[in-house]
Amino acid sequence: MENKAEKKGGKKIKLILIGLIALIIVGAGGYFGYSKFAKDKGTQKTSTTSQTAQTTTQAQAKTNQNQNQSYLEQIVSEKNIGLDECLVNLADEDGKRYVKTKIFVGYDKNSKLETELTEKKPLIRDAVIAVLRSKKAAEITPKNMDNLKMELIQKINPLLKKGQINNVYFSDLLVQ
């Protein structure tokens, strides 16, 4: 009798183990199949989303450029201070391109800012050089000058505590 019970119990264990193994295999196959198909659809959605984001970004850049241009055209500084001549290597691949420029920063009448600009001239020149060094020769065009000016203003203003500059003027500009 014990032998019959053991055989009956052994058959049940075998059936349960076979069922579990089959369930694991079907579950793993379903998981990997779903992951593969969901990944492909997700990639398609991502590429469509990235194209939409790119288009939106380009439109925003164009709007920002127009806003920068109109902003800079409206601002005429009451005073300005020269930052001396800068000769900077550009970020082109061949490393043989450079820009030579004379820059003035414009601000409203504020004697405190004038003294601060004079005192911090080396820091401001360093910020200007850092911005120019990150550019390629193709980026320094008349079309992109307003963006470059805005980038310089955004880089210089955090350095100042007694006021803000409101414009950047290029006296000389040579890209070689």
Tab-separated table of C-alpha atoms in Angstrom:
chain	number	residue	atom	x	y	z
A	1	MET	CA	0.000	0.000	0.000
A	2	GLU	CA	2.775	2.355	0.795
A	3	ASN	CA	4.267	1.704	-2.644
A	4	LYS	CA	1.019	2.730	-4.354
A	5	ALA	CA	0.842	5.959	-2.331
A	6	GLU	CA	4.470	6.757	-3.149
A	7	LYS	CA	3.863	6.161	-6.865
A	8	LYS	CA	0.736	8.316	-6.768
A	9	GLY	CA	2.621	11.104	-4.880
A	10	GLY	CA	5.633	10.815	-7.222
A	11	LYS	CA	3.402	11.214	-10.272
A	12	LYS	CA	1.833	14.329	-8.752
A	13	ILE	CA	5.260	15.842	-8.025
A	14	LYS	CA	6.427	15.066	-11.568
A	15	LEU	CA	3.287	16.673	-13.027
A	16	ILE	CA	3.711	19.746	-10.817
A	17	LEU	CA	7.402	20.086	-11.786
A	18	ILE	CA	6.634	19.684	-15.504
A	19	GLY	CA	3.827	22.254	-15.192
A	20	LEU	CA	6.124	24.726	-13.400
A	21	ILE	CA	8.883	24.283	-15.980
A	22	ALA	CA	6.390	24.776	-18.820
A	23	LEU	CA	4.985	27.860	-17.078
A	24	ILE	CA	8.494	29.315	-16.628
A	25	ILE	CA	9.380	28.684	-20.283
A	26	VAL	CA	6.123	30.221	-21.560
A	27	GLY	CA	6.507	33.198	-19.187
A	28	ALA	CA	10.133	33.807	-20.202
A	29	GLY	CA	9.257	33.541	-23.895
A	30	GLY	CA	6.345	35.919	-23.467
A	31	TYR	CA	8.511	38.405	-21.548
A	32	PHE	CA	11.315	38.420	-24.136
A	33	GLY	CA	8.856	38.576	-27.034
A	34	TYR	CA	6.966	41.473	-25.471
A	35	SER	CA	10.221	43.272	-24.655
A	36	LYS	CA	11.450	42.924	-28.220
A	37	PHE	CA	8.240	44.173	-29.819
A	38	ALA	CA	7.712	46.916	-27.241
A	39	LYS	CA	11.337	48.015	-27.715
A	40	ASP	CA	10.881	48.309	-31.494
A	41	LYS	CA	7.676	50.306	-31.101
A	42	GLY	CA	9.301	52.435	-28.410
A	43	THR	CA	12.217	53.181	-30.760
A	44	GLN	CA	9.800	54.282	-33.474
A	45	LYS	CA	7.928	56.470	-31.002
A	46	THR	CA	11.201	57.860	-29.690
A	47	SER	CA	12.446	58.739	-33.174
A	48	THR	CA	9.141	60.453	-33.980
A	49	THR	CA	9.271	62.242	-30.645
A	50	SER	CA	12.884	63.282	-31.206
A	51	GLN	CA	12.019	64.632	-34.680
A	52	THR	CA	9.160	66.637	-33.186
A	53	ALA	CA	11.443	67.884	-30.396
A	54	GLN	CA	14.087	68.848	-32.966
A	55	THR	CA	11.569	70.836	-34.992
A	56	THR	CA	10.317	72.553	-31.845
A	57	THR	CA	13.872	73.336	-30.745
A	58	GLN	CA	14.707	74.824	-34.141
A	59	ALA	CA	11.592	76.988	-34.021
A	60	GLN	CA	12.468	78.147	-30.497
A	61	ALA	CA	16.046	78.922	-31.550
A	62	LYS	CA	14.769	81.008	-34.445
A	63	THR	CA	12.360	82.852	-32.148
A	64	ASN	CA	15.151	83.404	-29.596
A	65	GLN	CA	17.441	84.695	-32.327
A	66	ASN	CA	14.764	87.161	-33.450
A	67	GLN	CA	14.179	88.224	-29.839
A	68	ASN	CA	17.941	88.587	-29.239
A	69	GLN	CA	18.321	90.615	-32.398
A	70	SER	CA	15.458	92.955	-31.557
A	71	TYR	CA	16.661	93.259	-27.952
A	72	LEU	CA	20.231	94.120	-28.945
A	73	GLU	CA	19.055	96.557	-31.604
A	74	GLN	CA	16.944	98.405	-29.051
A	75	ILE	CA	19.667	98.705	-26.430
A	76	VAL	CA	22.111	101.553	-26.870
A	77	SER	CA	24.501	101.673	-23.955
A	78	GLU	CA	25.254	104.987	-22.289
A	79	LYS	CA	28.835	103.964	-21.530
A	80	ASN	CA	31.198	101.210	-22.582
A	81	ILE	CA	34.582	99.852	-21.646
A	82	GLY	CA	37.089	98.100	-23.897
A	83	LEU	CA	38.436	94.658	-23.052
A	84	ASP	CA	41.623	94.959	-25.120
A	85	GLU	CA	42.378	92.840	-28.137
A	86	CYS	CA	41.789	89.081	-27.973
A	87	LEU	CA	43.473	86.464	-30.142
A	88	VAL	CA	41.839	83.075	-29.589
A	89	ASN	CA	42.158	79.648	-31.213
A	90	LEU	CA	38.831	78.296	-32.405
A	91	ALA	CA	37.383	74.821	-31.831
A	92	ASP	CA	37.805	73.689	-35.452
A	93	GLU	CA	39.118	70.154	-36.002
A	94	ASP	CA	42.351	71.183	-37.697
A	95	GLY	CA	43.153	73.578	-34.845
A	96	LYS	CA	44.620	76.179	-37.193
A	97	ARG	CA	41.707	78.632	-37.159
A	98	TYR	CA	41.610	81.631	-34.873
A	99	VAL	CA	39.677	84.808	-34.199
A	100	LYS	CA	41.180	88.203	-33.484
A	101	THR	CA	38.786	90.741	-32.019
A	102	LYS	CA	38.430	93.901	-29.993
A	103	ILE	CA	35.371	93.846	-27.750
A	104	PHE	CA	33.604	96.574	-25.786
A	105	VAL	CA	30.943	95.889	-23.174
A	106	GLY	CA	28.141	98.415	-22.832
A	107	TYR	CA	26.323	99.441	-19.672
A	108	ASP	CA	24.169	102.240	-18.309
A	109	LYS	CA	25.724	105.086	-16.335
A	110	ASN	CA	26.776	103.607	-13.048
A	111	SER	CA	30.086	104.632	-11.505
A	112	LYS	CA	30.106	101.567	-9.254
A	113	LEU	CA	29.778	99.250	-12.246
A	114	GLU	CA	32.489	101.146	-14.098
A	115	THR	CA	34.983	100.558	-11.283
A	116	GLU	CA	33.886	96.918	-10.967
A	117	LEU	CA	34.347	96.353	-14.697
A	118	THR	CA	37.830	97.866	-14.494
A	119	GLU	CA	38.724	95.712	-11.490
A	120	LYS	CA	37.293	92.512	-13.005
A	121	LYS	CA	38.628	93.040	-16.521
A	122	PRO	CA	40.818	89.874	-16.351
A	123	LEU	CA	37.816	87.761	-15.273
A	124	ILE	CA	35.636	89.228	-18.013
A	125	ARG	CA	38.340	88.667	-20.646
A	126	ASP	CA	38.642	85.071	-19.451
A	127	ALA	CA	34.875	84.576	-19.872
A	128	VAL	CA	35.034	86.087	-23.375
A	129	ILE	CA	37.977	83.875	-24.325
A	130	ALA	CA	36.156	80.776	-23.001
A	131	VAL	CA	33.101	81.538	-25.136
A	132	LEU	CA	35.130	82.311	-28.256
A	133	ARG	CA	37.319	79.227	-27.803
A	134	SER	CA	34.229	77.003	-27.839
A	135	LYS	CA	33.145	78.326	-31.254
A	136	LYS	CA	34.021	77.083	-34.716
A	137	ALA	CA	34.845	79.458	-37.566
A	138	ALA	CA	31.529	78.621	-39.259
A	139	GLU	CA	29.659	79.817	-36.154
A	140	ILE	CA	31.175	83.304	-36.244
A	141	THR	CA	29.131	84.800	-39.065
A	142	PRO	CA	27.140	88.029	-39.312
A	143	LYS	CA	23.991	85.913	-38.996
A	144	ASN	CA	25.106	84.471	-35.630
A	145	MET	CA	26.615	87.617	-34.100
A	146	ASP	CA	23.536	88.456	-32.030
A	147	ASN	CA	23.526	84.968	-30.524
A	148	LEU	CA	27.236	85.288	-29.765
A	149	LYS	CA	26.643	88.674	-28.128
A	150	MET	CA	23.823	87.253	-25.988
A	151	GLU	CA	25.999	84.325	-24.965
A	152	LEU	CA	28.756	86.736	-23.927
A	153	ILE	CA	26.292	88.865	-21.944
A	154	GLN	CA	24.956	85.758	-20.180
A	155	LYS	CA	28.497	84.636	-19.361
A	156	ILE	CA	29.711	88.036	-18.091
A	157	ASN	CA	26.708	89.251	-16.051
A	158	PRO	CA	26.967	86.580	-13.314
A	159	LEU	CA	30.491	87.851	-12.613
A	160	LEU	CA	29.198	91.337	-11.779
A	161	LYS	CA	27.636	92.367	-8.488
A	162	LYS	CA	27.128	96.152	-8.828
A	163	GLY	CA	25.213	96.147	-12.089
A	164	GLN	CA	24.779	94.373	-15.403
A	165	ILE	CA	26.099	94.917	-18.894
A	166	ASN	CA	23.403	95.342	-21.522
A	167	ASN	CA	25.277	94.988	-24.814
A	168	VAL	CA	28.487	93.773	-26.403
A	169	TYR	CA	30.133	95.599	-29.284
A	170	PHE	CA	32.753	94.216	-31.664
A	171	SER	CA	35.147	96.893	-32.852
A	172	ASP	CA	37.363	94.547	-34.871
A	173	LEU	CA	36.665	90.987	-35.872
A	174	LEU	CA	38.981	88.817	-37.927
A	175	VAL	CA	38.435	85.090	-38.408
A	176	GLN	CA	41.414	83.378	-40.015
